[in-house]
Amino acid sequence: EAGVVQSPRYKIIEKKQPVAFWCNPISGHNTLYWYLQNLGQGPELLIRYENEEAVDDSQLPKDRFSAERLKGVDSTLKIQPAELGDSAVYLCASSLDAVNTEAFFGQGTRLTVV
Amino acid sequence: GDSVTQMEGPVTLSEEAFLTINCTYTATGYPSLFWYVQYPGEGLQLLLKATKADDKGSNKGFEATYRKETTSFHLEKGSVQVSDSAVYFCALRRIQGAQKLVFGQGTRLTINP
């Protein structure tokens, strides 16, 4: 069974440019998460989807970040425009549901803004 | 708000040494507790979990016991191997309310042969 797939693995962009990350969760998983992991820190939730509905986006900086999960399957996280402080690893995870089941993580996308 | 505090790293041990990584938490109610491991170049993987007080999670020789009285979930292993070198994250998830994983800052473990 394929795990959570993220692309790209690495991305280097100049500040003020846009960038997008893609995530394909495990088949059948209704819950999808995007986490931000700064260097030397634990992951922090950006947004959680239940199917196609964003049910917790309180930590998403909405002035520059956006996300979508059309059709309740794969998801895209976008930053426009990127800032130097956005350099981090962006993790996607999925689970069957939000409460009782294990969350599986992708390998992440390492973003460097120069 | 909910939070998890882990033992400061990095931790360096010799092979076959005993390992303890401390983890304490603050949360409303009785959360589920987890240890995740991140091997070099890989994503986070669930190592073990416990869902109620006094539960012991175990996997791959690692153990952690949910201690409600001390709000702790310390990770232990009796004899570590070089292959255990990784970053370990303690995390919690509430059953009700904000159903998200809240992570500690991670502890980098290096095992020398």
PDB file of C-alpha atoms in Angstrom:
ATOM      1  CA  GLU A   1       0.000   0.000   0.000  1.00  0.00           C
ATOM      2  CA  ALA A   2       1.410   3.390  -0.972  1.00  0.00           C
ATOM      3  CA  GLY A   3       1.976   5.859   1.817  1.00  0.00           C
ATOM      4  CA  VAL A   4       1.360   9.585   1.829  1.00  0.00           C
ATOM      5  CA  VAL A   5       3.063  11.065  -1.203  1.00  0.00           C
ATOM      6  CA  GLN A   6       4.316  14.626  -1.289  1.00  0.00           C
ATOM      7  CA  SER A   7       5.982  16.587  -4.034  1.00  0.00           C
ATOM      8  CA  PRO A   8       8.339  18.151  -4.585  1.00  0.00           C
ATOM      9  CA  ARG A   9      10.804  16.912  -1.971  1.00  0.00           C
ATOM     10  CA  TYR A  10      12.859  20.068  -2.171  1.00  0.00           C
ATOM     11  CA  LYS A  11      12.124  23.556  -3.455  1.00  0.00           C
ATOM     12  CA  ILE A  12      14.290  26.667  -3.587  1.00  0.00           C
ATOM     13  CA  ILE A  13      12.653  29.940  -4.556  1.00  0.00           C
ATOM     14  CA  GLU A  14      13.353  33.631  -4.310  1.00  0.00           C
ATOM     15  CA  LYS A  15      11.388  35.699  -1.851  1.00  0.00           C
ATOM     16  CA  LYS A  16       8.130  37.198  -3.146  1.00  0.00           C
ATOM     17  CA  GLN A  17       7.688  34.281  -5.556  1.00  0.00           C
ATOM     18  CA  PRO A  18       4.753  31.871  -5.288  1.00  0.00           C
ATOM     19  CA  VAL A  19       5.171  28.189  -4.449  1.00  0.00           C
ATOM     20  CA  ALA A  20       2.851  25.203  -4.240  1.00  0.00           C
ATOM     21  CA  PHE A  21       3.118  21.849  -2.545  1.00  0.00           C
ATOM     22  CA  TRP A  22       1.108  18.775  -3.423  1.00  0.00           C
ATOM     23  CA  CYS A  23      -0.026  15.890  -1.239  1.00  0.00           C
ATOM     24  CA  ASN A  24      -1.718  12.607  -2.122  1.00  0.00           C
ATOM     25  CA  PRO A  25      -3.002  10.899   1.027  1.00  0.00           C
ATOM     26  CA  ILE A  26      -3.434   7.194   1.596  1.00  0.00           C
ATOM     27  CA  SER A  27      -6.432   5.890  -0.301  1.00  0.00           C
ATOM     28  CA  GLY A  28      -9.598   5.966   1.773  1.00  0.00           C
ATOM     29  CA  HIS A  29      -8.268   8.384   4.378  1.00  0.00           C
ATOM     30  CA  ASN A  30     -10.845  11.073   5.052  1.00  0.00           C
ATOM     31  CA  THR A  31      -8.706  13.325   7.227  1.00  0.00           C
ATOM     32  CA  LEU A  32      -5.773  15.260   5.778  1.00  0.00           C
ATOM     33  CA  TYR A  33      -3.381  17.528   7.655  1.00  0.00           C
ATOM     34  CA  TRP A  34      -0.752  20.051   6.650  1.00  0.00           C
ATOM     35  CA  TYR A  35       1.934  20.693   9.236  1.00  0.00           C
ATOM     36  CA  LEU A  36       4.793  23.174   9.318  1.00  0.00           C
ATOM     37  CA  GLN A  37       8.090  22.041  10.820  1.00  0.00           C
ATOM     38  CA  ASN A  38      10.703  24.697  11.508  1.00  0.00           C
ATOM     39  CA  LEU A  39      14.297  23.640  11.987  1.00  0.00           C
ATOM     40  CA  GLY A  40      14.810  22.039  15.381  1.00  0.00           C
ATOM     41  CA  GLN A  41      11.124  22.197  16.246  1.00  0.00           C
ATOM     42  CA  GLY A  42       8.200  19.835  16.280  1.00  0.00           C
ATOM     43  CA  PRO A  43       5.517  20.016  13.588  1.00  0.00           C
ATOM     44  CA  GLU A  44       2.691  22.538  14.049  1.00  0.00           C
ATOM     45  CA  LEU A  45      -0.705  22.159  12.429  1.00  0.00           C
ATOM     46  CA  LEU A  46      -1.559  24.568   9.633  1.00  0.00           C
ATOM     47  CA  ILE A  47      -4.854  23.100   8.460  1.00  0.00           C
ATOM     48  CA  ARG A  48      -6.962  19.966   8.820  1.00  0.00           C
ATOM     49  CA  TYR A  49      -9.476  18.679   6.296  1.00  0.00           C
ATOM     50  CA  GLU A  50     -12.338  16.288   6.815  1.00  0.00           C
ATOM     51  CA  ASN A  51     -12.996  15.153   3.254  1.00  0.00           C
ATOM     52  CA  GLU A  52     -13.097  18.406   1.279  1.00  0.00           C
ATOM     53  CA  GLU A  53     -13.993  20.645   4.231  1.00  0.00           C
ATOM     54  CA  ALA A  54     -11.343  22.610   6.095  1.00  0.00           C
ATOM     55  CA  VAL A  55     -12.422  22.087   9.717  1.00  0.00           C
ATOM     56  CA  ASP A  56      -9.427  23.659  11.470  1.00  0.00           C
ATOM     57  CA  ASP A  57      -7.456  26.387   9.713  1.00  0.00           C
ATOM     58  CA  SER A  58      -6.942  28.638  12.715  1.00  0.00           C
ATOM     59  CA  GLN A  59      -3.135  28.452  12.411  1.00  0.00           C
ATOM     60  CA  LEU A  60      -2.986  29.092   8.664  1.00  0.00           C
ATOM     61  CA  PRO A  61      -1.651  32.597   7.843  1.00  0.00           C
ATOM     62  CA  LYS A  62      -4.423  33.446   5.441  1.00  0.00           C
ATOM     63  CA  ASP A  63      -2.843  36.583   4.071  1.00  0.00           C
ATOM     64  CA  ARG A  64      -0.310  34.528   2.127  1.00  0.00           C
ATOM     65  CA  PHE A  65      -1.173  30.859   2.582  1.00  0.00           C
ATOM     66  CA  SER A  66      -4.025  28.986   0.965  1.00  0.00           C
ATOM     67  CA  ALA A  67      -4.967  25.353   0.680  1.00  0.00           C
ATOM     68  CA  GLU A  68      -7.490  23.279  -1.140  1.00  0.00           C
ATOM     69  CA  ARG A  69      -8.638  19.688  -1.192  1.00  0.00           C
ATOM     70  CA  LEU A  70     -10.893  19.377  -4.160  1.00  0.00           C
ATOM     71  CA  LYS A  71     -12.940  16.179  -4.312  1.00  0.00           C
ATOM     72  CA  GLY A  72     -11.678  15.252  -0.864  1.00  0.00           C
ATOM     73  CA  VAL A  73      -8.605  13.402  -2.092  1.00  0.00           C
ATOM     74  CA  ASP A  74      -5.316  15.114  -2.870  1.00  0.00           C
ATOM     75  CA  SER A  75      -4.479  18.559  -1.580  1.00  0.00           C
ATOM     76  CA  THR A  76      -2.407  21.582  -2.509  1.00  0.00           C
ATOM     77  CA  LEU A  77      -0.848  24.118  -0.165  1.00  0.00           C
ATOM     78  CA  LYS A  78       0.190  27.435  -1.676  1.00  0.00           C
ATOM     79  CA  ILE A  79       2.236  30.370  -0.473  1.00  0.00           C
ATOM     80  CA  GLN A  80       2.048  33.681  -2.308  1.00  0.00           C
ATOM     81  CA  PRO A  81       4.231  35.610  -1.912  1.00  0.00           C
ATOM     82  CA  ALA A  82       6.888  33.620  -0.059  1.00  0.00           C
ATOM     83  CA  GLU A  83       8.985  35.271   2.646  1.00  0.00           C
ATOM     84  CA  LEU A  84      12.378  34.309   4.028  1.00  0.00           C
ATOM     85  CA  GLY A  85      10.736  33.118   7.238  1.00  0.00           C
ATOM     86  CA  ASP A  86       8.706  30.537   5.326  1.00  0.00           C
ATOM     87  CA  SER A  87      11.796  28.369   4.923  1.00  0.00           C
ATOM     88  CA  ALA A  88      10.834  25.133   6.650  1.00  0.00           C
ATOM     89  CA  VAL A  89       9.619  21.596   6.015  1.00  0.00           C
ATOM     90  CA  TYR A  90       5.962  21.253   5.063  1.00  0.00           C
ATOM     91  CA  LEU A  91       4.497  17.926   6.109  1.00  0.00           C
ATOM     92  CA  CYS A  92       1.317  16.294   4.938  1.00  0.00           C
ATOM     93  CA  ALA A  93      -0.398  13.553   6.914  1.00  0.00           C
ATOM     94  CA  SER A  94      -3.585  11.556   6.585  1.00  0.00           C
ATOM     95  CA  SER A  95      -5.729   9.312   8.744  1.00  0.00           C
ATOM     96  CA  LEU A  96      -8.974   7.367   8.395  1.00  0.00           C
ATOM     97  CA  ASP A  97     -10.583   9.775  10.816  1.00  0.00           C
ATOM     98  CA  ALA A  98      -9.506  12.562  13.154  1.00  0.00           C
ATOM     99  CA  VAL A  99      -9.919  10.842  16.484  1.00  0.00           C
ATOM    100  CA  ASN A 100      -9.266   7.157  16.761  1.00  0.00           C
ATOM    101  CA  THR A 101      -6.824   6.266  14.029  1.00  0.00           C
ATOM    102  CA  GLU A 102      -3.142   6.730  13.405  1.00  0.00           C
ATOM    103  CA  ALA A 103      -1.913   9.647  11.317  1.00  0.00           C
ATOM    104  CA  PHE A 104       0.561   8.678   8.579  1.00  0.00           C
ATOM    105  CA  PHE A 105       3.061  11.276   7.423  1.00  0.00           C
ATOM    106  CA  GLY A 106       4.666  11.938   4.081  1.00  0.00           C
ATOM    107  CA  GLN A 107       8.370  12.689   3.718  1.00  0.00           C
ATOM    108  CA  GLY A 108       7.738  16.398   3.552  1.00  0.00           C
ATOM    109  CA  THR A 109       8.743  19.223   1.241  1.00  0.00           C
ATOM    110  CA  ARG A 110      11.774  21.217   2.319  1.00  0.00           C
ATOM    111  CA  LEU A 111      11.315  24.836   1.232  1.00  0.00           C
ATOM    112  CA  THR A 112      14.193  27.276   1.107  1.00  0.00           C
ATOM    113  CA  VAL A 113      13.391  30.914   0.398  1.00  0.00           C
ATOM    114  CA  VAL A 114      16.404  33.006  -0.640  1.00  0.00           C
TER     115      VAL A 114
ATOM    116  CA  GLY B   1      -3.384  25.672  25.494  1.00  0.00           C
ATOM    117  CA  ASP B   2      -2.113  22.162  25.009  1.00  0.00           C
ATOM    118  CA  SER B   3       1.646  21.705  25.032  1.00  0.00           C
ATOM    119  CA  VAL B   4       4.346  19.040  25.131  1.00  0.00           C
ATOM    120  CA  THR B   5       7.805  19.509  26.631  1.00  0.00           C
ATOM    121  CA  GLN B   6      10.607  17.125  25.771  1.00  0.00           C
ATOM    122  CA  MET B   7      14.035  16.539  27.155  1.00  0.00           C
ATOM    123  CA  GLU B   8      16.584  18.787  25.539  1.00  0.00           C
ATOM    124  CA  GLY B   9      18.844  17.183  22.987  1.00  0.00           C
ATOM    125  CA  PRO B  10      20.915  16.078  21.351  1.00  0.00           C
ATOM    126  CA  VAL B  11      21.472  12.820  23.192  1.00  0.00           C
ATOM    127  CA  THR B  12      24.487  10.654  22.406  1.00  0.00           C
ATOM    128  CA  LEU B  13      24.838   7.125  23.782  1.00  0.00           C
ATOM    129  CA  SER B  14      26.922   4.066  23.170  1.00  0.00           C
ATOM    130  CA  GLU B  15      25.383   0.940  21.734  1.00  0.00           C
ATOM    131  CA  GLU B  16      23.603  -1.233  24.334  1.00  0.00           C
ATOM    132  CA  ALA B  17      23.163   1.695  26.738  1.00  0.00           C
ATOM    133  CA  PHE B  18      19.855   2.378  28.488  1.00  0.00           C
ATOM    134  CA  LEU B  19      17.775   5.180  27.006  1.00  0.00           C
ATOM    135  CA  THR B  20      15.327   7.560  28.616  1.00  0.00           C
ATOM    136  CA  ILE B  21      13.825  10.556  26.832  1.00  0.00           C
ATOM    137  CA  ASN B  22      11.598  12.598  29.112  1.00  0.00           C
ATOM    138  CA  CYS B  23       8.256  13.981  27.994  1.00  0.00           C
ATOM    139  CA  THR B  24       5.687  15.946  29.996  1.00  0.00           C
ATOM    140  CA  TYR B  25       2.462  17.461  28.773  1.00  0.00           C
ATOM    141  CA  THR B  26      -0.204  20.029  29.560  1.00  0.00           C
ATOM    142  CA  ALA B  27      -3.680  19.444  28.220  1.00  0.00           C
ATOM    143  CA  THR B  28      -7.352  19.765  28.977  1.00  0.00           C
ATOM    144  CA  GLY B  29      -8.887  16.442  29.892  1.00  0.00           C
ATOM    145  CA  TYR B  30      -7.199  13.149  29.125  1.00  0.00           C
ATOM    146  CA  PRO B  31      -5.447  13.156  25.783  1.00  0.00           C
ATOM    147  CA  SER B  32      -3.980  10.247  23.877  1.00  0.00           C
ATOM    148  CA  LEU B  33      -0.170  10.248  23.943  1.00  0.00           C
ATOM    149  CA  PHE B  34       2.244   9.267  21.201  1.00  0.00           C
ATOM    150  CA  TRP B  35       5.895   8.876  20.370  1.00  0.00           C
ATOM    151  CA  TYR B  36       6.853   9.445  16.742  1.00  0.00           C
ATOM    152  CA  VAL B  37      10.281   8.749  15.239  1.00  0.00           C
ATOM    153  CA  GLN B  38      11.905  10.404  12.236  1.00  0.00           C
ATOM    154  CA  TYR B  39      14.785   8.506  10.687  1.00  0.00           C
ATOM    155  CA  PRO B  40      17.187  10.422   8.426  1.00  0.00           C
ATOM    156  CA  GLY B  41      15.545  11.263   5.115  1.00  0.00           C
ATOM    157  CA  GLU B  42      12.213   9.726   6.086  1.00  0.00           C
ATOM    158  CA  GLY B  43       8.833  10.948   7.260  1.00  0.00           C
ATOM    159  CA  LEU B  44       7.492  10.770  10.788  1.00  0.00           C
ATOM    160  CA  GLN B  45       6.453   7.268  11.859  1.00  0.00           C
ATOM    161  CA  LEU B  46       4.341   6.308  14.816  1.00  0.00           C
ATOM    162  CA  LEU B  47       6.508   4.412  17.290  1.00  0.00           C
ATOM    163  CA  LEU B  48       4.004   3.762  20.077  1.00  0.00           C
ATOM    164  CA  LYS B  49       0.940   5.199  21.740  1.00  0.00           C
ATOM    165  CA  ALA B  50      -1.198   5.077  24.876  1.00  0.00           C
ATOM    166  CA  THR B  51      -4.790   6.225  25.100  1.00  0.00           C
ATOM    167  CA  LYS B  52      -5.529   6.227  28.841  1.00  0.00           C
ATOM    168  CA  ALA B  53      -3.861   6.518  32.211  1.00  0.00           C
ATOM    169  CA  ASP B  54      -1.495   3.670  33.168  1.00  0.00           C
ATOM    170  CA  ASP B  55      -1.504   2.275  29.634  1.00  0.00           C
ATOM    171  CA  LYS B  56       1.914   1.154  28.414  1.00  0.00           C
ATOM    172  CA  GLY B  57       2.752   1.514  24.752  1.00  0.00           C
ATOM    173  CA  SER B  58       5.533  -0.619  23.338  1.00  0.00           C
ATOM    174  CA  ASN B  59       7.185  -1.293  20.001  1.00  0.00           C
ATOM    175  CA  LYS B  60      10.646  -2.330  18.752  1.00  0.00           C
ATOM    176  CA  GLY B  61      11.916  -2.607  22.342  1.00  0.00           C
ATOM    177  CA  PHE B  62      10.758   0.917  23.225  1.00  0.00           C
ATOM    178  CA  GLU B  63       8.234   1.496  26.019  1.00  0.00           C
ATOM    179  CA  ALA B  64       6.376   4.452  27.492  1.00  0.00           C
ATOM    180  CA  THR B  65       3.769   4.541  30.265  1.00  0.00           C
ATOM    181  CA  TYR B  66       0.963   7.116  30.470  1.00  0.00           C
ATOM    182  CA  ARG B  67       1.332   8.689  33.908  1.00  0.00           C
ATOM    183  CA  LYS B  68      -1.614  10.952  34.664  1.00  0.00           C
ATOM    184  CA  GLU B  69      -0.395  11.926  38.133  1.00  0.00           C
ATOM    185  CA  THR B  70       2.868  13.322  36.773  1.00  0.00           C
ATOM    186  CA  THR B  71       1.503  14.215  33.278  1.00  0.00           C
ATOM    187  CA  SER B  72       4.401  12.335  31.756  1.00  0.00           C
ATOM    188  CA  PHE B  73       5.065   9.830  28.967  1.00  0.00           C
ATOM    189  CA  HIS B  74       8.782   9.066  29.127  1.00  0.00           C
ATOM    190  CA  LEU B  75      10.311   6.923  26.390  1.00  0.00           C
ATOM    191  CA  GLU B  76      12.643   4.089  27.448  1.00  0.00           C
ATOM    192  CA  LYS B  77      14.663   1.345  25.833  1.00  0.00           C
ATOM    193  CA  GLY B  78      16.852  -1.101  27.665  1.00  0.00           C
ATOM    194  CA  SER B  79      19.573  -1.571  25.057  1.00  0.00           C
ATOM    195  CA  VAL B  80      19.854   0.841  22.146  1.00  0.00           C
ATOM    196  CA  GLN B  81      21.296   0.034  18.735  1.00  0.00           C
ATOM    197  CA  VAL B  82      23.006   2.186  16.122  1.00  0.00           C
ATOM    198  CA  SER B  83      19.859   1.843  14.009  1.00  0.00           C
ATOM    199  CA  ASP B  84      17.873   3.704  16.700  1.00  0.00           C
ATOM    200  CA  SER B  85      19.638   6.939  15.761  1.00  0.00           C
ATOM    201  CA  ALA B  86      16.843   9.321  14.808  1.00  0.00           C
ATOM    202  CA  VAL B  87      14.790  12.254  16.047  1.00  0.00           C
ATOM    203  CA  TYR B  88      12.050  11.339  18.520  1.00  0.00           C
ATOM    204  CA  PHE B  89       8.897  13.416  19.007  1.00  0.00           C
ATOM    205  CA  CYS B  90       6.439  13.169  21.856  1.00  0.00           C
ATOM    206  CA  ALA B  91       2.907  14.257  20.979  1.00  0.00           C
ATOM    207  CA  LEU B  92      -0.619  14.416  22.334  1.00  0.00           C
ATOM    208  CA  ARG B  93      -4.059  14.486  20.792  1.00  0.00           C
ATOM    209  CA  ARG B  94      -7.244  15.403  22.592  1.00  0.00           C
ATOM    210  CA  ILE B  95     -10.277  13.214  22.139  1.00  0.00           C
ATOM    211  CA  GLN B  96     -12.638  16.174  22.067  1.00  0.00           C
ATOM    212  CA  GLY B  97     -12.234  19.712  20.874  1.00  0.00           C
ATOM    213  CA  ALA B  98      -9.135  20.420  18.812  1.00  0.00           C
ATOM    214  CA  GLN B  99      -8.409  16.984  17.395  1.00  0.00           C
ATOM    215  CA  LYS B 100      -4.903  17.667  16.243  1.00  0.00           C
ATOM    216  CA  LEU B 101      -1.508  16.291  17.164  1.00  0.00           C
ATOM    217  CA  VAL B 102       0.486  18.682  19.341  1.00  0.00           C
ATOM    218  CA  PHE B 103       4.201  17.876  19.207  1.00  0.00           C
ATOM    219  CA  GLY B 104       7.174  18.500  21.429  1.00  0.00           C
ATOM    220  CA  GLN B 105      10.298  20.011  19.925  1.00  0.00           C
ATOM    221  CA  GLY B 106      11.964  16.666  19.251  1.00  0.00           C
ATOM    222  CA  THR B 107      15.058  14.983  20.673  1.00  0.00           C
ATOM    223  CA  ARG B 108      17.875  13.956  18.372  1.00  0.00           C
ATOM    224  CA  LEU B 109      19.392  10.632  19.422  1.00  0.00           C
ATOM    225  CA  THR B 110      22.750   9.395  18.166  1.00  0.00           C
ATOM    226  CA  ILE B 111      23.994   5.931  19.026  1.00  0.00           C
ATOM    227  CA  ASN B 112      27.695   5.252  18.593  1.00  0.00           C
ATOM    228  CA  PRO B 113      28.990   1.706  17.970  1.00  0.00           C
TER     229      PRO B 113
END
